[in-house]
Short mmCIF file of C-alpha atoms and ligand atoms in Angstrom, two decimals:
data_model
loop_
_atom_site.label_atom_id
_atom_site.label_comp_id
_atom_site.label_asym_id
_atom_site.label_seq_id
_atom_site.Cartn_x
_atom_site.Cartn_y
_atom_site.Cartn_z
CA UNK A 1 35.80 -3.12 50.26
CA UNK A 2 32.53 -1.50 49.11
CA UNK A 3 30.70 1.58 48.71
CA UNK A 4 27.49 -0.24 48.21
CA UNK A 5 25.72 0.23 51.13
CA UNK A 6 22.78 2.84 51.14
CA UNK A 7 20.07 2.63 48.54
CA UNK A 8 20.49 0.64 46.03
CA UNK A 9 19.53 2.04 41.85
CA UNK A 10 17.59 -0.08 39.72
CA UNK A 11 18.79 0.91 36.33
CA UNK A 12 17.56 -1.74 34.22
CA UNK A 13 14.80 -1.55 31.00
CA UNK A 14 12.51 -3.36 33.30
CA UNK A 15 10.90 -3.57 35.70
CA UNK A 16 11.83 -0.63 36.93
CA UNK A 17 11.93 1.70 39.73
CA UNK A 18 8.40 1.55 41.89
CA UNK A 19 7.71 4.95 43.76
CA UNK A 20 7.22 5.04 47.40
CA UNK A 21 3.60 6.33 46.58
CA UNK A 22 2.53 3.08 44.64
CA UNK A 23 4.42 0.64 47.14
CA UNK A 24 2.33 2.19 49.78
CA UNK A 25 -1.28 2.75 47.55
CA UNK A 26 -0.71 -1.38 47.53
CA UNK A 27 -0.20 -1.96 50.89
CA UNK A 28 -3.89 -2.22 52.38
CA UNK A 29 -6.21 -4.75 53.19
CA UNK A 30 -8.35 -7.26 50.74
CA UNK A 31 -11.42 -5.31 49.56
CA UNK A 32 -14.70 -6.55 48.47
CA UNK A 33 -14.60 -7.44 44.77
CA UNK A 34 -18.15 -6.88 44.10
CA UNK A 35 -17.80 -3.48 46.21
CA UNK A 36 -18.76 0.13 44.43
CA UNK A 37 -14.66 1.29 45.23
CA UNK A 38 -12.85 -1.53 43.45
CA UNK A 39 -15.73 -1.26 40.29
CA UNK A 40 -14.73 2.24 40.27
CA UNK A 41 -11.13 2.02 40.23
CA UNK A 42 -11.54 -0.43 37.28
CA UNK A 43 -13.62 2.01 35.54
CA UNK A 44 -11.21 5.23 35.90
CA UNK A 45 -8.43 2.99 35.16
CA UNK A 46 -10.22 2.01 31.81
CA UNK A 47 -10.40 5.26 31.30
CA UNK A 48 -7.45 6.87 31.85
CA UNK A 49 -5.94 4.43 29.96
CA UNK A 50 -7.51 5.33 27.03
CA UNK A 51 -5.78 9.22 27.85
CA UNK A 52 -2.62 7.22 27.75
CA UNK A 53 -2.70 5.49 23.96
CA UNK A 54 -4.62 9.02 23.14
CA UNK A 55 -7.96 6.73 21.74
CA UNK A 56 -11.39 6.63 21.64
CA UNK A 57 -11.05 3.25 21.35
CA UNK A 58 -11.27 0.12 24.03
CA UNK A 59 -9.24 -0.49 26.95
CA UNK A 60 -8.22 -3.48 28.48
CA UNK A 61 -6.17 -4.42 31.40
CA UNK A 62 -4.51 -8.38 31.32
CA UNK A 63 -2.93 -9.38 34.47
CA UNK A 64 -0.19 -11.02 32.81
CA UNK A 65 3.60 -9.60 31.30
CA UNK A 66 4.52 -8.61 28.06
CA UNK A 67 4.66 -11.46 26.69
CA UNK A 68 0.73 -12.24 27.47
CA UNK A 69 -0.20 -9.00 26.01
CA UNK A 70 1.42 -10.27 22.81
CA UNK A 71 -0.93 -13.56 23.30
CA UNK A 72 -3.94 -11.13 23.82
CA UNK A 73 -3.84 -9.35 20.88
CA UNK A 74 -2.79 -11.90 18.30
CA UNK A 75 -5.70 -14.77 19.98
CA UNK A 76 -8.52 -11.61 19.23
CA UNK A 77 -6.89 -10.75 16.48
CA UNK A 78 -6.52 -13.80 13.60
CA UNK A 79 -7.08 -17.24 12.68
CA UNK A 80 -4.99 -20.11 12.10
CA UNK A 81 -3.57 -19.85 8.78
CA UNK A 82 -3.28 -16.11 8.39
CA UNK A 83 -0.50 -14.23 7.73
CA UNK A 84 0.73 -11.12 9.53
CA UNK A 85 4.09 -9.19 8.76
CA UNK A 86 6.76 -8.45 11.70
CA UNK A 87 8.96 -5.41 11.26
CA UNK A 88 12.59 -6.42 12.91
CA UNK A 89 14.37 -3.54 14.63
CA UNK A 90 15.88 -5.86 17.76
CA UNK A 91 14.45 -8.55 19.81
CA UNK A 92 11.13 -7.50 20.72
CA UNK A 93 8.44 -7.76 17.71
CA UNK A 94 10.51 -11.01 15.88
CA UNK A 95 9.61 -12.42 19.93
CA UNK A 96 6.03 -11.48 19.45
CA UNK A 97 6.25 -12.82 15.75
CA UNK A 98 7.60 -16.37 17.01
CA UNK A 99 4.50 -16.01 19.55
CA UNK A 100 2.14 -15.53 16.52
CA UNK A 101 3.93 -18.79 14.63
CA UNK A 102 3.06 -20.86 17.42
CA UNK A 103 -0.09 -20.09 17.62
CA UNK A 104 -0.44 -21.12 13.46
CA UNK A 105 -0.02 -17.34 12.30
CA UNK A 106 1.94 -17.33 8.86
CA UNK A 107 5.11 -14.80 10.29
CA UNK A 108 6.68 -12.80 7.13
CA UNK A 109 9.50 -10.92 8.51
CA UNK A 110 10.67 -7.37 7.00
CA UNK A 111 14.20 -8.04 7.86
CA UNK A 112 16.06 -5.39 10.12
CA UNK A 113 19.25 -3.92 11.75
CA UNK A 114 19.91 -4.17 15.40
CA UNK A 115 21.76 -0.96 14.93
CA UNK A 116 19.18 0.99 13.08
CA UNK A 117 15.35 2.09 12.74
CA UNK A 118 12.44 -0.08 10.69
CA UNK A 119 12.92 1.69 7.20
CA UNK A 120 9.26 2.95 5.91
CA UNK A 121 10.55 3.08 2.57
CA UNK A 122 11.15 -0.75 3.06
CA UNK A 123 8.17 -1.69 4.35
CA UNK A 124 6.17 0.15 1.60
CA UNK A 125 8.05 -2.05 -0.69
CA UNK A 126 7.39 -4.84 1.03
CA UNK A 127 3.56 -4.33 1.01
CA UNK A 128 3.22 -3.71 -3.29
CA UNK A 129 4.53 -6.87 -3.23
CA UNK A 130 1.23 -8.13 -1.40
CA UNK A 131 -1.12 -7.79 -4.32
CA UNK A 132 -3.45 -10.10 -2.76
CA UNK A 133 -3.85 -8.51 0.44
CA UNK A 134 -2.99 -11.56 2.31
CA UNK A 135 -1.43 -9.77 5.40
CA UNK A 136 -3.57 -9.06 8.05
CA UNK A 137 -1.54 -6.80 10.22
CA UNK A 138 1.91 -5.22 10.20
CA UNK A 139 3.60 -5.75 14.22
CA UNK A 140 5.97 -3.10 15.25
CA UNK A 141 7.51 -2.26 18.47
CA UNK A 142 7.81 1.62 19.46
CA UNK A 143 10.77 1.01 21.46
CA UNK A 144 12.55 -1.94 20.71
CA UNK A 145 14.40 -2.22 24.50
CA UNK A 146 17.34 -4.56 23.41
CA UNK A 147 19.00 -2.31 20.91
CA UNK A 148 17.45 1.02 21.94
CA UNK A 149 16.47 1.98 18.85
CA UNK A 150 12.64 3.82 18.62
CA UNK A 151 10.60 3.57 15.66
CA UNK A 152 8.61 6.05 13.82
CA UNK A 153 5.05 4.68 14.04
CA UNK A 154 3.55 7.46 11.90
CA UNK A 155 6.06 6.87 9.05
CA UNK A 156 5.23 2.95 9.19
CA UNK A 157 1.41 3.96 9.10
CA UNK A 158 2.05 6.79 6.51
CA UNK A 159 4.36 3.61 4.79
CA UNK A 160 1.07 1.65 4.98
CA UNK A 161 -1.13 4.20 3.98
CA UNK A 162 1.12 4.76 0.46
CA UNK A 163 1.21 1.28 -0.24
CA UNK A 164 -2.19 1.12 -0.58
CA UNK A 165 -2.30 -1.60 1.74
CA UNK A 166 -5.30 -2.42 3.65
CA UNK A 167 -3.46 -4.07 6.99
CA UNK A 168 -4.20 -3.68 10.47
CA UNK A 169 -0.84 -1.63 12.37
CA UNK A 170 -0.10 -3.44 15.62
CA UNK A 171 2.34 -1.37 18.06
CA UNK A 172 4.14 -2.71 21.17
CA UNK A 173 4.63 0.45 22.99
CA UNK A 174 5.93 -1.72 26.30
CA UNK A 175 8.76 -0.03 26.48
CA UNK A 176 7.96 3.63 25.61
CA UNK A 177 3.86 4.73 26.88
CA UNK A 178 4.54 6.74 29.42
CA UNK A 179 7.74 7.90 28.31
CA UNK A 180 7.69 9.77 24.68
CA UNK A 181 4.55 10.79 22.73
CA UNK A 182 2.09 8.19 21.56
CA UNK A 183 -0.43 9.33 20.02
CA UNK A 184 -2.89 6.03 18.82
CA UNK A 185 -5.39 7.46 17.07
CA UNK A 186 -3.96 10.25 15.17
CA UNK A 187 -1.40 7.89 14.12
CA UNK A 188 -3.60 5.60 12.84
CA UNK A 189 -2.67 2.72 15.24
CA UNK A 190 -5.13 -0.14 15.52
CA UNK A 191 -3.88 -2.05 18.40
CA UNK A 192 -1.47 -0.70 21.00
CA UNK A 193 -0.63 -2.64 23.89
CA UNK A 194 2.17 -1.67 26.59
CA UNK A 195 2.67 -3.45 30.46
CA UNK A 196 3.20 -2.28 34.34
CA UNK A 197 6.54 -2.48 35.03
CA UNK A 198 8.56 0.06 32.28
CA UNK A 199 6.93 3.42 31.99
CA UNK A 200 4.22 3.20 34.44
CA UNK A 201 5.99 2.70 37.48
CA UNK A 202 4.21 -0.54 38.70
CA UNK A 203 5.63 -3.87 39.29
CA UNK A 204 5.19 -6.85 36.85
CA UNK A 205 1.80 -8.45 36.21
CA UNK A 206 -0.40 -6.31 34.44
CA UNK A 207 -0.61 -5.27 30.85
CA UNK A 208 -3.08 -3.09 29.26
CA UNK A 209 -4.56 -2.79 25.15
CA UNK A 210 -6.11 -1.06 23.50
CA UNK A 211 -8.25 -1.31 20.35
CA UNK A 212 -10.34 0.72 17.59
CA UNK A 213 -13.48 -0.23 15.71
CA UNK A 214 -11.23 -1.99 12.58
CA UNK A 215 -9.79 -3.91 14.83
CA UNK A 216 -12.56 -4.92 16.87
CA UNK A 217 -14.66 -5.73 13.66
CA UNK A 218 -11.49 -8.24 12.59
CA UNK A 219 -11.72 -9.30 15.97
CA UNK A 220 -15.76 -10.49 14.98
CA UNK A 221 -13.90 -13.11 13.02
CA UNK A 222 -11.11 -14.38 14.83
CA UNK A 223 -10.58 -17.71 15.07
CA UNK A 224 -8.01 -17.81 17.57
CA UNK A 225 -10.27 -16.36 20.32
CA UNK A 226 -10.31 -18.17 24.14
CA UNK A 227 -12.41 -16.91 27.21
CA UNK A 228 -9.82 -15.80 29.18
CA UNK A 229 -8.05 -13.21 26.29
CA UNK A 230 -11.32 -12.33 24.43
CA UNK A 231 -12.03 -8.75 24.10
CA UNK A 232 -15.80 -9.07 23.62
CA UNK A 233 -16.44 -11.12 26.84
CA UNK A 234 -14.63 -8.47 28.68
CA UNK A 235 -16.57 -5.85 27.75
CA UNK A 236 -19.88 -7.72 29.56
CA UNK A 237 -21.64 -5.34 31.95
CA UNK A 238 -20.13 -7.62 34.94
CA UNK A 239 -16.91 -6.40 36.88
CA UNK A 240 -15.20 -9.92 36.94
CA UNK A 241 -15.79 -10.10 32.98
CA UNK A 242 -13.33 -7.10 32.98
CA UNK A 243 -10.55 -9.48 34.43
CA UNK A 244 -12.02 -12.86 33.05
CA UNK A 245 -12.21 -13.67 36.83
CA UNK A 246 -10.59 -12.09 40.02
CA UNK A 247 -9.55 -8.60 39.49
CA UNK A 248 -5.90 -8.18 40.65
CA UNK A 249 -7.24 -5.51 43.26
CA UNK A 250 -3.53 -4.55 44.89
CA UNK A 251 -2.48 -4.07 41.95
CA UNK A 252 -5.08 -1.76 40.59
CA UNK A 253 -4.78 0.56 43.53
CA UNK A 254 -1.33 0.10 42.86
CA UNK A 255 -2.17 1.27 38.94
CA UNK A 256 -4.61 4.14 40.13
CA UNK A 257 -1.63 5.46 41.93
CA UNK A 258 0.79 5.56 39.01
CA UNK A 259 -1.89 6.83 36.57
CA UNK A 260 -2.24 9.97 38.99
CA UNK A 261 1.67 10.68 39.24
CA UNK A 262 1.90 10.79 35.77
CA UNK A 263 -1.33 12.82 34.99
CA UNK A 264 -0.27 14.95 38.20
CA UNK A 265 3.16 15.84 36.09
CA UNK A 266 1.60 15.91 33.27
CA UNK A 267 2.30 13.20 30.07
CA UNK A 268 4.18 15.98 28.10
CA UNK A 269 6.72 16.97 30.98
CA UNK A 270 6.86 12.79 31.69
CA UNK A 271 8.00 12.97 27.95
CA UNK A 272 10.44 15.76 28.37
CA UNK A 273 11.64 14.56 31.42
CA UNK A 274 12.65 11.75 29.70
CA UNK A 275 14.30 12.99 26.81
CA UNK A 276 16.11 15.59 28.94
CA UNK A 277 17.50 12.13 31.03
CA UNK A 278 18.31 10.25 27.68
CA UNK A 279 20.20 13.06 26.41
CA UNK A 280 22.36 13.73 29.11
CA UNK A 281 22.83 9.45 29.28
CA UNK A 282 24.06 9.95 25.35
CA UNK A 283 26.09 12.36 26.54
CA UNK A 284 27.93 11.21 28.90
CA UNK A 285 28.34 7.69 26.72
CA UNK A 286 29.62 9.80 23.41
CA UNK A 287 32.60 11.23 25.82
CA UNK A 288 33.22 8.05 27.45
CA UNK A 289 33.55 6.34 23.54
CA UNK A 290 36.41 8.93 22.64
CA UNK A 291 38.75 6.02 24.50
CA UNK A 292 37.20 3.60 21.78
CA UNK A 293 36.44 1.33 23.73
CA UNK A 294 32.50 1.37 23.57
CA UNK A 295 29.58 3.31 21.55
CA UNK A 296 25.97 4.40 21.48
CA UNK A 297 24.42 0.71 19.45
CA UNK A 298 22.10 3.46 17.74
CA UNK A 299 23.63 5.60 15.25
CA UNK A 300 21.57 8.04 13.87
CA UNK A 301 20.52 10.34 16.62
CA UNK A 302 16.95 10.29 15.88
CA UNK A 303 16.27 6.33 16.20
CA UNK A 304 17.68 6.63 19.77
CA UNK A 305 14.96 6.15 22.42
CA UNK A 306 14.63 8.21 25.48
CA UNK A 307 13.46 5.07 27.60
CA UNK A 308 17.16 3.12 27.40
CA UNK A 309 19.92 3.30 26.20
CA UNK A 310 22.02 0.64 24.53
CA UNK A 311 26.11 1.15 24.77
CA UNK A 312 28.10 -1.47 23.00
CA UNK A 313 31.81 -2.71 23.74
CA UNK A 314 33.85 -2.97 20.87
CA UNK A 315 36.64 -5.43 20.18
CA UNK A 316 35.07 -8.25 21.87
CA UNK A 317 35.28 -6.50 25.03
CA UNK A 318 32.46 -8.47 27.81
CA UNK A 319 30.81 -6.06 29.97
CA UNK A 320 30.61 -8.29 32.67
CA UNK A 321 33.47 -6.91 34.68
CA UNK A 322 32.13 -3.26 34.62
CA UNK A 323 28.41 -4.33 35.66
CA UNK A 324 29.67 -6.69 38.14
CA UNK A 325 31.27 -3.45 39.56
CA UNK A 326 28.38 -1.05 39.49
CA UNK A 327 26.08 -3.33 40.95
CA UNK A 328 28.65 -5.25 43.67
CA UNK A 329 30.65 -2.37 44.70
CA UNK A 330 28.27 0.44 44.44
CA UNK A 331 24.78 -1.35 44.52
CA UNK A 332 23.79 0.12 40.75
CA UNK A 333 22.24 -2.77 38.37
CA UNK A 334 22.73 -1.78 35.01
CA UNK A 335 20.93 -3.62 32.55
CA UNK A 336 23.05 -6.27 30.66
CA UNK A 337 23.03 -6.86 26.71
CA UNK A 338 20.22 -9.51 25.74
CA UNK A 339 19.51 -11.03 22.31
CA UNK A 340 21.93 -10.48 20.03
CA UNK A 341 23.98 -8.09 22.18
CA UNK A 342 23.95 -10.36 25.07
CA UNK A 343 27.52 -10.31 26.47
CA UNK A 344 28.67 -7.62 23.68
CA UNK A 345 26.58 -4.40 25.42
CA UNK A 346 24.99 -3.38 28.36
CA UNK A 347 21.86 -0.88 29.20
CA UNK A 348 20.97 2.28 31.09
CA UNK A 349 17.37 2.52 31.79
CA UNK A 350 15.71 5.84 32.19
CA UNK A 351 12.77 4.95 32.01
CA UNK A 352 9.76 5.77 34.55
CA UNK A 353 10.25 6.73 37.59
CA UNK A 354 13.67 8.39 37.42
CA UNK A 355 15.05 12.01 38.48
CA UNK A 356 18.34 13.68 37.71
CA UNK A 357 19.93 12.23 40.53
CA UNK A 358 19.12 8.83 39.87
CA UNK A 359 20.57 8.94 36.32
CA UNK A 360 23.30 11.16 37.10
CA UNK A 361 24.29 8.80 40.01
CA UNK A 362 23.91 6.07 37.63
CA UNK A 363 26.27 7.42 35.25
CA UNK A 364 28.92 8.31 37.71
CA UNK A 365 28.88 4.79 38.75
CA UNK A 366 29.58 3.27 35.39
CA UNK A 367 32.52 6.08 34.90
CA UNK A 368 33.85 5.29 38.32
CA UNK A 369 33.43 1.09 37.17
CA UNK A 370 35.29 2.32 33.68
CA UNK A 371 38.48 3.55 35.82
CA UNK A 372 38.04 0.71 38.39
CA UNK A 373 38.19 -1.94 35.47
CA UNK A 374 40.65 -0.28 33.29
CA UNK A 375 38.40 0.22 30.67
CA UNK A 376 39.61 2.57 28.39
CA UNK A 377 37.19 5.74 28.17
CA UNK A 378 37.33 9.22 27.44
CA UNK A 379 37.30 11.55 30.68
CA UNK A 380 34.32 13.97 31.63
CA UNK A 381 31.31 11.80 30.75
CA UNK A 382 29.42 12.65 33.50
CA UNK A 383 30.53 16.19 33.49
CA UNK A 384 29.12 16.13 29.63
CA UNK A 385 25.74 14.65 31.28
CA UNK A 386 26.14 17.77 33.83
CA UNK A 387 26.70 20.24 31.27
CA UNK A 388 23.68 19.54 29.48
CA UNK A 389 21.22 19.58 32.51
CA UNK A 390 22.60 22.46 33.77
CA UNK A 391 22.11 23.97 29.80
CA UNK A 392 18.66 22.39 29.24
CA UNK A 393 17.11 22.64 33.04
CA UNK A 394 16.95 26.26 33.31
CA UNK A 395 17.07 27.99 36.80
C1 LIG B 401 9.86 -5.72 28.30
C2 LIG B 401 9.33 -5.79 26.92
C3 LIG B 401 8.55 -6.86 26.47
C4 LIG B 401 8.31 -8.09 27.28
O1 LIG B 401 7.62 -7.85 28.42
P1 LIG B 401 7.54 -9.00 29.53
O2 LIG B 401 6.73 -8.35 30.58
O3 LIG B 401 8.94 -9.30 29.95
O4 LIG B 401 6.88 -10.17 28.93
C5 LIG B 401 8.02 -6.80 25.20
N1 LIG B 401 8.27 -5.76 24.39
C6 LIG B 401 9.04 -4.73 24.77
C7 LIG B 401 9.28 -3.61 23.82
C8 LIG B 401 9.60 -4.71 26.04
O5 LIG B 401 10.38 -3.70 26.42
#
């Protein structure tokens, strides 16, 4: 027997859920390419984009994942032979740092917790120590989605700043634009880069950076550079330039349509939205750890990201059985542990396009999966999640 029938939740860090609206904004005919519409979607796209990092800087959209964004910005970025520093706080940025050793970068790698923050205080140490300048850029993630954990960009830059260090700061904010505040310019970011499928709403495929004057005059001297990543040739006066080729037209309507849900809420209620969500997640997971059996992975309360959240099972426990349950008894896919945690945790996503419902749904599933599977748990989770909506959503 199952109770699975009926919608079913997406509840994983990616993709995510794609609204109605932007299923439907895609579903049209081919349009001219060279055509005054599509040139102006690009161009309001480009633009709005640059509302979403907060810069005056330059905006690009890839069609490719995450994981081509990372290629993007390190083949504009450096040479063979240079060195940049990657700041470990989970999976993500060591992923983009073993990207950046293939490609003949020199990877130093400011070793890090899966269970906490990037220390500043660390990384300022870490730069004294570079008396000859020799790193080119510091990588961070803003979100590291594997562990859950979200980094303080401004402290890193401020960590930068005090060090005296002259480094470019590179942010991965996949997992968080759209979600919490990022603010690019004010925080003295020089290349921010994020993808379609976690904040924004869309499906997989494109991914969009962006990128101020220092970094665009390192860029003069890359040596990495190829046609299809290059910044410069993209910003040539011809619309295919923009895509190094066919623009991926569905998906820019699909884009135009997500960019005006979020600027028709508003980024700051997006943002509050989400922590509101996240909260009421933590909540419910605190209650459900009182049987011991599992925990938040992020202690301190303030390195805990309001995109996902990361619950780990103690003593060994898998968390197969209890996904297997959410997702084939009551059609909810909750995200499983990956990386290190990979069989040892799994993940709620709330993340994009997600309502109290949705989440709260979500949570009762994995409480009803905790009793199903006889894991132990402490009772009221959801009614903890409740609680705090009811407290923090006023009538
Ligand atoms: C999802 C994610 C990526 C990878 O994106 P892909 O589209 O899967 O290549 C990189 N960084 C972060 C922080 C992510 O959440």
């Amino acid at each position: 027997m199952t109770v699975r029938h009926g919608r079913e939740f997406l509840s994983i860090p990616g993709p995510t859920t794609v609204p109605d609206e932007v299923l439907a904004a895609m579903h049209r005919p081919a349009v001219d390419i060279y055509g005054a519409p599509l040139t102006a979607v690009t161009a309001g796209c480009l633009a709005d984009l640059k509302k979403l990092f907060r810069t005056r800087g330059q905006t690009y959209i890839y069609i490719t994942n995450g994981h081509g964004a990372w290629e993007a910005s390190l083949s504009n970025l450096f040479s063979r032979g240079d060195r940049v520093l990657v700041l470990e706080s989970g999976l993500f940025a060591a992923a983009w740092g073993r990207s950046a050793e293939a490609l003949g970068i020199k990877v130093d790698t400011l070793p890090g917790d899966w269970r906490r923050a990037v220390d500043p205080a660390a990384l300022e140490a870490r730069l004294r120590q570079d008396k000859a300048g020799e790193i080119k850029a510091v990588l961070t993630v803003q979100v590291d989605t594997a562990s859950g954990v979200v980094n303080d960009v401004p402290a890193i830059r401020k960590a930068m700043t005090a060090a005296g260090h002259g480094a470019l700061l590179a942010v991965d904010a996949i997992a968080s634009l759209g979600t919490m505040p990022f603010e690019m310019d004010e925080w003295g970011v020089d290349v921010a880069l994020t993808g379609s499928q976690k904040g924004l709403m869309m499906p997989p495929g494109l991914s969009f950076m962006a990128a101020n004057d220092k970094a665009k005059a390192v860029h003069q001297r890359a040596g990495l550079r190829t046609p299809y990543w290059d910044w410069t040739a993209r910003e040539g006066p011809e619309h295919y330039q923009k895509y190094a080729g066919t623009p991926p037209v569905h998906m820019l309507f699909g884009l135009r349509q997500s960019l005006d849900m979020l600027f028709e809420e508003g980024l700051e209620r997006a943002f509050e939205r989400h922590r509101l969500l996240a909260e009421a997640a933590r909540r419910a997971v605190t209650v459900w750890g009182e049987g011991g059996a599992l925990e938040l992975n992020i202690h301190a309360p303030a390195e805990r990201s309001n995109s996902v959240t990361t619950v780990v099972m103690n003593g060994g426990r898998d968390p197969k059985p209890l996904l297997d349950y959410c997702s084939g008894k009551c059609g909810v896919v909750v995200g499983i542990g990956i990386g290190a945690l990979n069989g040892k945790a799994f993940r709620i996503a709330h993340m994009g396009h997600v309502n109290a419902p949705m989440l709260l749904g979500t949570l009762a599933v994995i409480e009803t999966g905790l009793v199903a599977v006889g894991i132990p748990h402490g009772k009221g989770g959801v009614q903890a999640a409740i609680d705090w909506l009811g407290k923090s959503v006023p009538a």
